[in-house]
Amino acid sequence: MQAVDKEVLTQLLKWLGDQQKCWLATVIQTWGSSPRPVGSLFACNEGGQMVGSLSGGCVEDDLLAKLANSELAAEGPQFFEYGVSTEEAEQFGLPCGGTLHIVVEPQHLNPDAQANLTTLTEELDARRCVARQVDLKSGRSTVRCVTKHSPLVFDAETQVLTHTYGPRLQLFIIGAGMVSQYLAEMALMLNYEVTVCDPRQAMVDDFSVAGVRTIVDMPDDAIRACANDELTAIVALTHDPRIDDMGLMEALTTQAFYIGAMGSTRTSASRRERLLALDVSAENIDKLHAPIGLPIGSKTPPEIAIAILAEISPVQVDSGALILGAGFSRRFGADKRLAQLNGVSVAELTLQTYCRVFSAVRVVVKPEDTALISLIEALPVDIIRCPDAHLGMGYSLACGIRKLPWDYAFIGLLDMPFIQVQTLENLKRAALDAPAKAIIQPRLGGTSAGHPVGWPRHYYPLLGEINGDQGARGLLEYYQKEIKYVVTDDIGIIRDIDRPEDLQIPL
């Protein structure tokens, strides 16, 4: 989440602790251009103090005017829409064609608010994701810890808002030199949480970048304590093997999404030999980006910092999994999604695998699938109820693809529980450097293509037009030349549960 949004939650908690009336506003939908994305937060108190941002300022001013007139969510949550006309868009400073939907909640009327906000801020401080669910009919809210970040979901039918709050990306810099200073300044502009670690007290004393946490310690200890999750990038910039190597040995055992080290090609080769001699596996060393940064011919500290950030940033591609699960199990004889495999349902096994790889998972079901919904609603997934699912898989796909916020949607099937985590990770990784229109598909041994299939945003409008029961097969055939195959030996990509005997066939 953005740093300013964390400030909103913290300030709300302070106001409630001071017994002040206060309101929380959340952007729940946007159309066209909008100043702030879905999920952005704004808060104000009865005295007109405010924190956060929804627009360039005009929307916030209008909310404060409504507060002054006692028209701002006085009795419970209230919806506001801005930019429905060109004149209104201009009045509220919205870009051309921009429309903003906001829900405002009076936190002082919610008996759960203070406890929930305390939990939220504590979990965010510990770099854990938390989902806050609000029943907008009653105004009551609940919070729960989740393993992955998911996009905001507003169910207009049930009037339930689910907003997952996650920690910011962290950049952990080993060394407090000049390159580190420029890199830290630039990373802060991109909303990274920046930590600089150096065991040399004098170097840290000379490092002065506001907003950066500094640690005087050996980097391996610091990484073990606070820089070991999948939202962290770690870079070694001291040029001193006694410091860099210790940090890298620990970094390469973590889930950090990027690990890099500064130095020439020759220096990088020498470092590799040292790490191998220190019993770091070749597989782990292959995670290391060295020489660090994009090859743009950088020489000066600011140029090197730009090259490093340019290489780090593209590693984060926004992708998610859309799982189609609204079938009828006609050949199975019962609901195959509820069938048991080693004491766990097919649906749960499938979704658990996807949740281990993708931070956002959506599953499409029929509205009448009450038993299935009850079974999976405890998982960190968004459940999409498709009223036209009985008309065929194409309708489920079109229903699920609408308004997806991801750059890539990996579309899978709920009755395929045998796909391996490593396969999904390989597919997700393939999307990082794929051409803009590349479709990502696994292929068994170079012959049989399978699921899931990764579709970039370019194809969403076409997927949204599909009907019938053929799914996206016709599009795959038409865009055959755009497919980027990822070869695997995972037979799970072609194995589904069709009949009861399929539960007994060993992998």
XYZ file of C-alpha atoms in Angstrom:
507
model
C 0.000 0.000 0.000
C 1.030 3.628 -0.406
C 2.779 5.316 2.512
C 0.055 7.975 2.634
C -2.617 5.266 3.060
C -0.788 3.851 6.092
C -0.820 7.383 7.531
C -4.609 7.466 7.086
C -5.103 4.315 9.174
C -2.717 5.534 11.869
C -4.406 8.929 12.102
C -7.882 7.379 12.295
C -6.733 5.261 15.207
C -5.403 8.350 16.978
C -8.640 10.276 16.449
C -10.717 7.393 17.786
C -8.411 7.153 20.784
C -9.097 10.846 21.433
C -12.870 10.211 21.219
C -13.188 12.298 18.033
C -15.746 11.730 15.301
C -13.979 10.689 12.113
C -14.722 9.324 8.661
C -12.856 6.987 6.290
C -13.302 7.361 2.509
C -12.196 4.650 0.062
C -12.075 4.737 -3.739
C -14.014 1.613 -4.745
C -14.342 2.073 -8.522
C -12.900 4.279 -11.247
C -13.611 4.698 -14.939
C -11.348 6.375 -17.442
C -8.520 8.468 -16.055
C -8.492 9.070 -12.306
C -5.972 10.823 -10.051
C -5.792 7.968 -7.509
C -6.257 4.207 -7.959
C -8.939 1.937 -6.514
C -8.262 1.362 -2.820
C -6.902 4.850 -2.135
C -7.825 6.243 1.285
C -8.777 9.604 2.777
C -9.874 10.467 6.305
C -11.156 13.542 8.101
C -12.354 14.387 11.589
C -15.138 16.600 12.898
C -12.758 19.570 13.040
C -12.037 19.374 9.311
C -8.520 17.979 9.676
C -7.710 15.538 6.876
C -5.105 13.046 5.750
C -4.785 11.034 2.538
C -5.891 11.764 -0.996
C -8.713 10.887 -3.398
C -8.117 13.428 -6.160
C -6.308 16.672 -6.780
C -8.127 18.261 -3.850
C -11.556 19.227 -5.178
C -13.253 15.955 -4.176
C -11.761 16.245 -0.696
C -13.031 19.820 -0.432
C -16.528 18.686 -1.405
C -16.509 15.997 1.282
C -15.454 18.575 3.889
C -18.271 20.853 2.719
C -20.724 17.981 3.194
C -19.249 17.414 6.666
C -19.824 21.064 7.575
C -23.475 20.697 6.496
C -23.897 17.408 8.423
C -24.401 15.605 5.107
C -21.387 13.280 5.306
C -22.359 9.703 6.224
C -24.168 10.901 9.310
C -25.904 7.618 10.147
C -23.884 4.966 8.322
C -21.771 4.259 5.226
C -22.655 6.408 2.223
C -21.781 6.291 -1.494
C -20.654 9.257 -3.557
C -20.075 9.462 -7.318
C -17.958 12.132 -8.968
C -17.463 12.914 -12.648
C -20.742 11.602 -14.075
C -20.794 14.511 -16.509
C -18.111 16.549 -18.279
C -19.114 19.623 -16.288
C -18.847 17.751 -12.991
C -15.503 16.242 -13.963
C -14.166 19.728 -14.616
C -15.684 21.012 -11.363
C -13.923 18.339 -9.299
C -10.644 18.426 -11.180
C -10.954 14.939 -12.665
C -9.140 14.123 -15.933
C -11.202 13.900 -19.107
C -13.598 10.959 -18.894
C -12.662 10.200 -15.286
C -15.330 8.932 -12.905
C -14.786 8.175 -9.228
C -16.938 6.055 -6.890
C -16.255 6.523 -3.176
C -17.695 4.977 -0.032
C -17.476 6.958 3.219
C -17.707 5.196 6.601
C -18.284 6.986 9.930
C -15.685 5.214 12.056
C -16.990 6.620 15.336
C -20.308 4.800 14.778
C -18.603 1.439 14.214
C -18.015 -0.350 17.557
C -15.391 -2.563 15.903
C -13.383 0.259 14.336
C -10.754 0.895 17.015
C -9.937 -2.793 17.542
C -9.855 -3.449 13.800
C -7.595 -0.470 13.071
C -5.245 -1.558 15.855
C -4.964 -5.001 14.293
C -4.478 -3.492 10.842
C -1.636 -1.201 11.841
C 0.111 -3.851 13.937
C 0.025 -6.415 11.126
C 1.213 -3.870 8.553
C 4.104 -2.924 10.833
C 5.008 -6.629 10.856
C 4.841 -6.648 6.995
C 1.813 -8.938 6.879
C -1.312 -8.638 4.719
C -4.691 -8.003 6.306
C -8.159 -8.140 4.737
C -10.813 -5.764 6.076
C -14.405 -6.678 5.232
C -17.211 -4.167 5.683
C -20.940 -4.838 5.585
C -22.093 -1.497 4.236
C -25.706 -2.193 5.205
C -24.892 -2.413 8.905
C -21.594 -0.532 8.958
C -19.907 -3.353 10.900
C -16.447 -4.544 9.900
C -14.090 -7.460 10.514
C -10.388 -7.985 9.835
C -8.409 -11.177 9.229
C -4.830 -11.977 8.342
C -4.310 -13.330 4.820
C -1.272 -14.768 3.089
C -1.488 -12.745 -0.129
C -2.495 -9.292 -1.277
C -5.694 -9.123 -3.380
C -7.389 -6.300 -5.289
C -10.268 -4.458 -3.627
C -13.633 -6.146 -4.255
C -17.023 -4.522 -3.875
C -20.060 -6.787 -4.226
C -22.908 -4.480 -5.215
C -25.506 -7.216 -4.591
C -24.531 -7.993 -0.987
C -23.128 -4.501 -0.270
C -19.943 -6.039 1.096
C -16.582 -4.340 0.606
C -13.374 -6.376 0.987
C -10.129 -4.407 1.030
C -6.755 -6.100 1.482
C -4.025 -3.924 2.945
C -0.466 -4.991 2.280
C 2.994 -3.707 3.157
C 5.006 -1.549 0.760
C 7.810 -2.952 -1.340
C 11.053 -2.797 0.627
C 14.498 -1.983 -0.743
C 17.284 -3.231 1.525
C 20.623 -1.634 0.639
C 23.907 -3.064 1.907
C 26.378 -0.184 2.222
C 25.975 3.523 2.944
C 28.053 4.983 0.101
C 27.276 7.568 -2.576
C 25.435 5.147 -4.916
C 23.296 4.062 -1.958
C 22.360 7.670 -1.270
C 21.109 8.314 -4.811
C 19.406 4.910 -4.962
C 17.624 5.519 -1.642
C 16.382 8.951 -2.746
C 15.015 7.601 -6.032
C 13.450 4.533 -4.407
C 11.580 6.714 -1.913
C 10.060 8.582 -4.850
C 8.736 5.238 -6.118
C 7.187 4.535 -2.679
C 9.683 1.878 -1.592
C 10.303 1.430 2.114
C 14.098 1.858 2.209
C 16.571 0.400 4.713
C 20.314 0.998 4.558
C 22.574 -1.373 6.489
C 26.292 -0.925 7.075
C 28.445 -2.241 9.949
C 30.679 0.835 9.709
C 29.384 3.464 12.116
C 31.229 6.293 10.383
C 29.592 5.501 7.026
C 26.119 5.457 8.564
C 26.809 8.729 10.415
C 27.591 10.402 7.070
C 24.466 9.006 5.393
C 21.626 11.528 5.450
C 18.511 10.740 3.441
C 15.256 11.633 5.177
C 12.772 8.783 5.411
C 15.367 5.980 5.268
C 15.879 3.567 8.139
C 19.564 2.965 8.909
C 21.022 -0.077 10.680
C 24.544 -0.419 12.033
C 25.040 -4.179 11.894
C 26.353 -6.981 9.739
C 23.918 -7.350 6.816
C 23.277 -11.078 7.269
C 21.869 -10.477 10.762
C 19.758 -7.548 9.559
C 18.404 -9.461 6.545
C 17.480 -12.390 8.765
C 15.600 -10.025 11.066
C 13.735 -7.713 8.705
C 14.388 -8.266 4.975
C 13.437 -11.828 4.116
C 10.023 -11.713 2.454
C 8.826 -11.768 -1.152
C 8.156 -8.013 -1.123
C 11.819 -7.170 -0.569
C 14.636 -6.336 -2.994
C 18.198 -6.651 -1.635
C 21.212 -4.963 -3.229
C 24.878 -5.146 -2.154
C 26.781 -1.934 -2.942
C 29.853 -1.743 -0.657
C 32.477 -3.258 -3.021
C 33.829 -4.946 0.144
C 33.553 -8.768 -0.051
C 33.747 -9.044 3.731
C 30.460 -7.160 3.967
C 28.701 -7.889 0.666
C 29.331 -11.639 0.689
C 27.948 -12.075 4.203
C 24.786 -10.265 3.202
C 24.411 -12.136 -0.082
C 24.829 -15.541 1.568
C 21.808 -14.787 3.726
C 19.858 -12.937 0.997
C 20.061 -15.910 -1.371
C 18.205 -18.074 1.164
C 15.260 -15.650 1.379
C 12.157 -15.119 -0.758
C 13.342 -11.659 -1.865
C 11.992 -10.879 -5.347
C 15.304 -9.307 -6.430
C 18.897 -9.759 -5.251
C 21.750 -7.854 -6.886
C 25.392 -6.935 -6.321
C 27.473 -4.108 -7.754
C 30.717 -4.816 -9.592
C 32.236 -5.519 -12.998
C 31.835 -8.779 -14.917
C 35.232 -9.882 -13.629
C 34.342 -8.965 -10.039
C 31.024 -10.810 -10.378
C 32.783 -13.950 -11.601
C 35.171 -13.830 -8.633
C 32.234 -13.356 -6.273
C 30.517 -16.407 -7.717
C 33.615 -18.530 -7.041
C 33.798 -17.252 -3.454
C 30.135 -18.038 -2.818
C 30.518 -21.540 -4.249
C 33.518 -22.079 -1.967
C 31.313 -20.966 0.961
C 28.825 -23.770 0.125
C 26.206 -21.539 -1.481
C 24.493 -23.691 -4.099
C 24.786 -22.862 -7.790
C 20.976 -22.797 -7.928
C 20.853 -20.044 -5.299
C 23.700 -18.099 -6.902
C 21.733 -18.061 -10.153
C 19.199 -15.799 -8.403
C 21.848 -13.081 -8.155
C 21.779 -10.161 -10.585
C 25.455 -9.346 -11.116
C 26.647 -7.080 -12.524
C 23.683 -5.192 -11.093
C 21.469 -2.868 -13.135
C 20.447 -2.521 -16.752
C 23.404 -2.132 -19.158
C 22.897 1.553 -20.007
C 26.555 2.525 -19.806
C 26.166 4.087 -16.361
C 29.294 5.578 -14.791
C 28.305 8.160 -12.178
C 26.499 7.306 -8.896
C 23.119 8.721 -10.028
C 23.368 6.872 -13.371
C 24.159 3.619 -11.564
C 21.206 4.180 -9.232
C 18.890 4.705 -12.217
C 20.170 1.492 -13.855
C 19.555 -0.489 -10.650
C 15.987 0.786 -10.143
C 15.214 0.237 -13.829
C 16.175 -3.414 -13.439
C 14.373 -3.904 -10.126
C 11.054 -2.324 -11.094
C 10.047 -4.545 -14.063
C 10.445 -7.646 -11.895
C 7.078 -6.807 -10.348
C 4.480 -7.718 -12.978
C 0.913 -7.502 -11.753
C -0.607 -10.910 -12.475
C -3.377 -12.955 -10.940
C -5.253 -16.210 -11.359
C -8.828 -16.450 -12.608
C -10.211 -19.921 -11.846
C -13.345 -21.126 -13.637
C -15.381 -23.336 -11.328
C -19.017 -23.086 -12.427
C -19.288 -26.470 -14.159
C -21.991 -29.114 -13.618
C -19.996 -32.372 -13.044
C -22.343 -34.285 -15.361
C -19.967 -37.204 -15.970
C -18.838 -37.394 -12.350
C -22.303 -38.115 -10.958
C -21.924 -35.680 -8.033
C -20.245 -32.356 -7.413
C -16.625 -33.175 -8.275
C -15.420 -29.883 -6.799
C -16.398 -31.205 -3.353
C -14.877 -34.661 -3.920
C -12.082 -35.579 -1.520
C -8.409 -36.130 -2.293
C -6.478 -37.180 0.827
C -9.114 -35.583 3.012
C -9.205 -32.250 1.172
C -11.697 -31.207 -1.492
C -10.676 -30.848 -5.137
C -11.682 -27.171 -5.030
C -9.592 -26.408 -1.946
C -6.524 -28.235 -3.290
C -6.683 -26.328 -6.567
C -7.150 -22.923 -4.962
C -4.509 -23.507 -2.279
C -1.938 -24.191 -4.996
C -2.776 -21.013 -6.879
C -2.796 -18.953 -3.659
C 0.776 -20.045 -2.923
C 1.948 -18.397 -6.155
C -0.444 -15.550 -6.990
C -1.219 -12.656 -4.673
C -4.657 -12.311 -6.271
C -6.942 -15.260 -7.051
C -10.537 -15.020 -8.283
C -12.867 -17.987 -8.706
C -16.066 -17.945 -10.761
C -18.978 -20.040 -9.467
C -22.739 -20.306 -9.913
C -24.864 -18.285 -7.450
C -26.538 -21.509 -6.298
C -23.204 -23.190 -5.409
C -23.831 -22.592 -1.706
C -21.935 -25.670 -0.469
C -18.880 -24.802 -2.571
C -18.978 -21.142 -1.572
C -19.199 -22.069 2.103
C -16.192 -24.348 1.667
C -13.865 -21.884 -0.055
C -14.877 -18.517 1.413
C -12.287 -18.911 4.191
C -9.517 -18.994 1.566
C -7.821 -15.734 0.430
C -9.766 -15.677 -2.864
C -12.389 -13.422 -4.400
C -15.588 -15.276 -5.247
C -17.402 -14.134 -8.407
C -21.000 -15.345 -8.762
C -21.946 -15.667 -12.432
C -25.713 -15.781 -13.035
C -25.221 -16.916 -16.675
C -22.843 -19.778 -15.883
C -25.460 -22.359 -16.884
C -25.148 -21.113 -20.481
C -21.556 -22.372 -20.806
C -17.941 -21.870 -19.829
C -17.606 -18.883 -22.150
C -20.104 -16.927 -20.059
C -18.178 -17.741 -16.864
C -14.964 -16.558 -18.493
C -16.543 -13.332 -19.734
C -18.030 -12.699 -16.291
C -14.718 -13.231 -14.524
C -12.548 -11.214 -16.910
C -14.529 -7.997 -16.545
C -12.759 -5.164 -14.718
C -9.702 -7.242 -13.889
C -6.916 -4.931 -12.638
C -4.014 -7.264 -13.555
C -1.517 -7.017 -16.397
C -1.750 -10.805 -16.879
C -4.651 -13.127 -16.053
C -3.733 -16.801 -15.735
C -6.978 -18.631 -16.445
C -7.283 -22.091 -14.901
C -9.926 -24.669 -14.043
C -11.165 -25.586 -10.567
C -11.181 -29.313 -11.349
C -7.417 -29.488 -11.999
C -5.870 -30.020 -8.532
C -2.675 -31.750 -9.670
C -0.804 -28.740 -11.116
C 2.443 -28.178 -9.230
C 3.452 -24.945 -7.521
C 6.729 -24.859 -9.456
C 4.821 -24.958 -12.748
C 2.759 -21.929 -11.773
C 5.880 -20.095 -10.627
C 7.555 -20.809 -13.985
C 4.525 -19.507 -15.871
C 4.359 -16.367 -13.741
C 8.076 -15.790 -14.270
C 7.676 -16.214 -18.038
C 5.338 -13.224 -18.080
C 8.094 -10.947 -16.767
C 10.046 -10.725 -20.014
C 7.348 -11.744 -22.487
C 6.389 -9.467 -25.404
C 3.375 -7.249 -24.749
C 0.926 -9.495 -26.634
C 2.441 -12.879 -25.712
C 0.063 -15.560 -24.421
C 1.755 -17.829 -21.853
C 0.837 -21.549 -21.957
C 2.441 -24.653 -20.409
C 3.319 -27.571 -22.689
C 3.935 -31.111 -21.466
C 7.243 -32.388 -22.833
C 6.975 -30.086 -25.818
C 3.795 -31.769 -27.126
C 0.472 -31.396 -25.244
C -0.504 -27.857 -24.231
C -2.397 -27.423 -20.968
C -3.622 -25.081 -18.234
C -3.526 -22.431 -16.950
C -3.139 -20.016 -19.848
C -1.765 -16.528 -19.199
C -3.514 -13.753 -21.109
C -2.138 -10.176 -21.142
C -4.524 -7.253 -20.749
C -4.529 -6.721 -24.538
C -6.929 -9.682 -24.919
C -9.360 -8.858 -22.092
C -11.950 -7.202 -24.384
C -11.947 -10.281 -26.656
C -12.211 -12.673 -23.710
C -15.121 -10.616 -22.423
C -17.058 -11.295 -25.632
C -16.826 -15.102 -25.445
C -19.975 -17.170 -25.031
C -20.943 -20.815 -25.467
C -19.059 -23.733 -23.897
C -15.729 -23.632 -25.747
C -13.973 -21.165 -23.452
C -10.990 -19.430 -25.037
C -10.071 -22.291 -27.398
C -11.016 -20.344 -30.502
C -8.874 -17.364 -29.473
C -5.898 -19.631 -28.802
C -6.194 -21.103 -32.280
C -6.524 -17.682 -33.907
C -3.567 -16.201 -32.012
C -1.393 -19.309 -32.232
C 1.652 -17.274 -33.316
C 1.467 -15.164 -30.134
C 1.731 -18.144 -27.769
C 4.909 -18.450 -25.697
C 5.154 -22.054 -24.508
C 6.725 -23.018 -21.190
C 7.844 -26.649 -21.401
C 7.277 -28.744 -18.273
C 7.162 -32.380 -17.153
C 4.171 -31.622 -14.913
C 1.353 -33.916 -16.075
C -0.999 -31.947 -13.845
C -1.378 -29.314 -16.589
C -3.501 -31.765 -18.624
C -5.153 -33.797 -15.840
C -8.612 -32.857 -14.683
C -11.212 -34.621 -12.556
C -13.901 -35.844 -14.940
C -15.010 -39.177 -13.444
C -14.685 -40.705 -9.945
C -11.859 -42.976 -11.116
C -9.744 -39.900 -11.925
C -9.342 -39.423 -8.176
C -7.539 -42.758 -7.952
C -5.040 -42.432 -10.813
C -1.567 -41.771 -9.350
C 0.535 -38.939 -10.723
